[in-house]
XYZ file of C-alpha atoms in Angstrom:
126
model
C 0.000 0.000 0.000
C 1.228 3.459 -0.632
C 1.271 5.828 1.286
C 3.375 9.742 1.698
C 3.288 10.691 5.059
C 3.789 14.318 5.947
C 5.363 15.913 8.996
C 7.159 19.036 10.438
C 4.157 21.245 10.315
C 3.861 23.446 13.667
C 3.017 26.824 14.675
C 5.433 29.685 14.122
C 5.945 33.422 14.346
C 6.191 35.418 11.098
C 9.522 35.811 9.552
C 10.490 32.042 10.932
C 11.007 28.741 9.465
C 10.122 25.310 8.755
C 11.297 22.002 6.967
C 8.600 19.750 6.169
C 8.771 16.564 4.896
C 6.958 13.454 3.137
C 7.829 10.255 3.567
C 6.904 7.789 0.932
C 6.645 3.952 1.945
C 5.227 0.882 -0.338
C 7.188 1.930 -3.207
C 9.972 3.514 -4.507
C 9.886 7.521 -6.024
C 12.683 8.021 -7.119
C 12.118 8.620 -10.729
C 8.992 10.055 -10.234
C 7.883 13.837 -9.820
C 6.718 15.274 -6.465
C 4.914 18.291 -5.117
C 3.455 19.986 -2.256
C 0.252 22.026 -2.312
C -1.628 23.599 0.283
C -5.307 24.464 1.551
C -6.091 27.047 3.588
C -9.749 27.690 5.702
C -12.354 28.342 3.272
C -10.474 28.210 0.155
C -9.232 25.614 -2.693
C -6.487 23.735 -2.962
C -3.263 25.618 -4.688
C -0.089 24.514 -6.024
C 3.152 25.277 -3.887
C 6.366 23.971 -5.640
C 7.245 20.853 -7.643
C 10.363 19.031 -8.105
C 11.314 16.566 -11.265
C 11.908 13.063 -11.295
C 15.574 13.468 -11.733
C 15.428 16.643 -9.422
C 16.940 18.480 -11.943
C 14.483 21.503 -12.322
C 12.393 22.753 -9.303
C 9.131 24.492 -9.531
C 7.272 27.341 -7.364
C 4.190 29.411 -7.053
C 5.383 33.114 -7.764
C 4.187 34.085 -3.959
C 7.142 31.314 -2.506
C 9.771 32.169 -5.245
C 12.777 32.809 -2.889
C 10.956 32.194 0.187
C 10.851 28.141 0.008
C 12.920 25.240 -1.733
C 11.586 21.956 -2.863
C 13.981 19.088 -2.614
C 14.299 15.594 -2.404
C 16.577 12.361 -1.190
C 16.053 9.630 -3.322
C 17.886 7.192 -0.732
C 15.206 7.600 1.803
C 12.426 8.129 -0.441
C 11.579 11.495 0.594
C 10.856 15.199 -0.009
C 11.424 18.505 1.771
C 9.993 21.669 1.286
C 12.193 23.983 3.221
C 10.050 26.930 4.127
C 11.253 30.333 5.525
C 10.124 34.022 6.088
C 6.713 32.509 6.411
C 4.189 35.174 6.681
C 0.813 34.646 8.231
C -1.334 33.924 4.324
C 1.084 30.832 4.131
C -0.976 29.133 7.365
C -2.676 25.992 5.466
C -2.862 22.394 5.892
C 0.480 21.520 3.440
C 0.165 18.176 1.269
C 2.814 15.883 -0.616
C 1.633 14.708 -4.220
C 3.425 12.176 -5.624
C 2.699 12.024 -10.003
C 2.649 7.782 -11.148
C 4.463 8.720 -13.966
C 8.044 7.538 -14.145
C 10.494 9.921 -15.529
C 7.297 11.868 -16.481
C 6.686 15.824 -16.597
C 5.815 17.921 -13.582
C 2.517 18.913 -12.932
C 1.851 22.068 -11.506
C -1.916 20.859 -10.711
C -3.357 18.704 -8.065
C -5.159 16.600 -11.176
C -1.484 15.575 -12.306
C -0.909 14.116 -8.771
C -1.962 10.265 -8.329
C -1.010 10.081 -4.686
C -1.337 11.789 -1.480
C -0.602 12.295 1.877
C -2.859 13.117 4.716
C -1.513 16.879 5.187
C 0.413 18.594 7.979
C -0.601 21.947 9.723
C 1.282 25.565 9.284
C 0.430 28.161 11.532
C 1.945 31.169 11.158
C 1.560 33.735 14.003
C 1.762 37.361 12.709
């Protein structure tokens, strides 16, 4: 069974940090692209970054370009989305998306994501 399991979500000040990360289990993604999205109170689901299957070329929504960076360890099966001067708009539940589409393109929509995990909670205190 697969599953992505996300974690490092927590409540921070404005201006701080935060590395989150999804573990995947049941099979293997390396090969395969990832991304993160996130859904705030009230409001839809929107792409946050995406990374390649060879993770080669990273992708971001323009309002996290330079803020957060999208990576990921093939070894231990996992991604990171390194987050920091969070302001309070980034609070959200965060999700990893996992594409089943072996050396496939990135998707920058959740439609283009097969897989996902349960979500992990950002609060950001202004």
């Amino acid at each position: 069974q697969v599953q992505l399991v996300e974690s490092g979500g927590g409540l921070v000040q404005a201006g701080g940090s935060l590395r989150l990360a999804c573990a995947a289990s049941g099979r293997t993604f390396s090969n395969y692209p990832m991304g993160w999205f996130r859904q705030a109170p009230g409001k839809e689901r929107e792409f946050v970054a995406a990374i390649s299957w060879s993770g080669g070329s990273t992708y971001y929504a323009d309002f996290v370009k330079a803020r957060f960076t999208i990576s990921r360890d093939d070894a231990k099966n996992t991604v990171y989305l390194q987050m920091t001067g969070l302001k309070p708009e980034d609070t959200a539940v965060y999700y990893c998306a996992a594409r089943n589409s072996r050396f496939g393109s990135t998707g920058w929509t959740a439609v283009a994501y097969d897989y996902w995990g349960q979500g992990t909670q950002v609060t950001v205190s202004s």
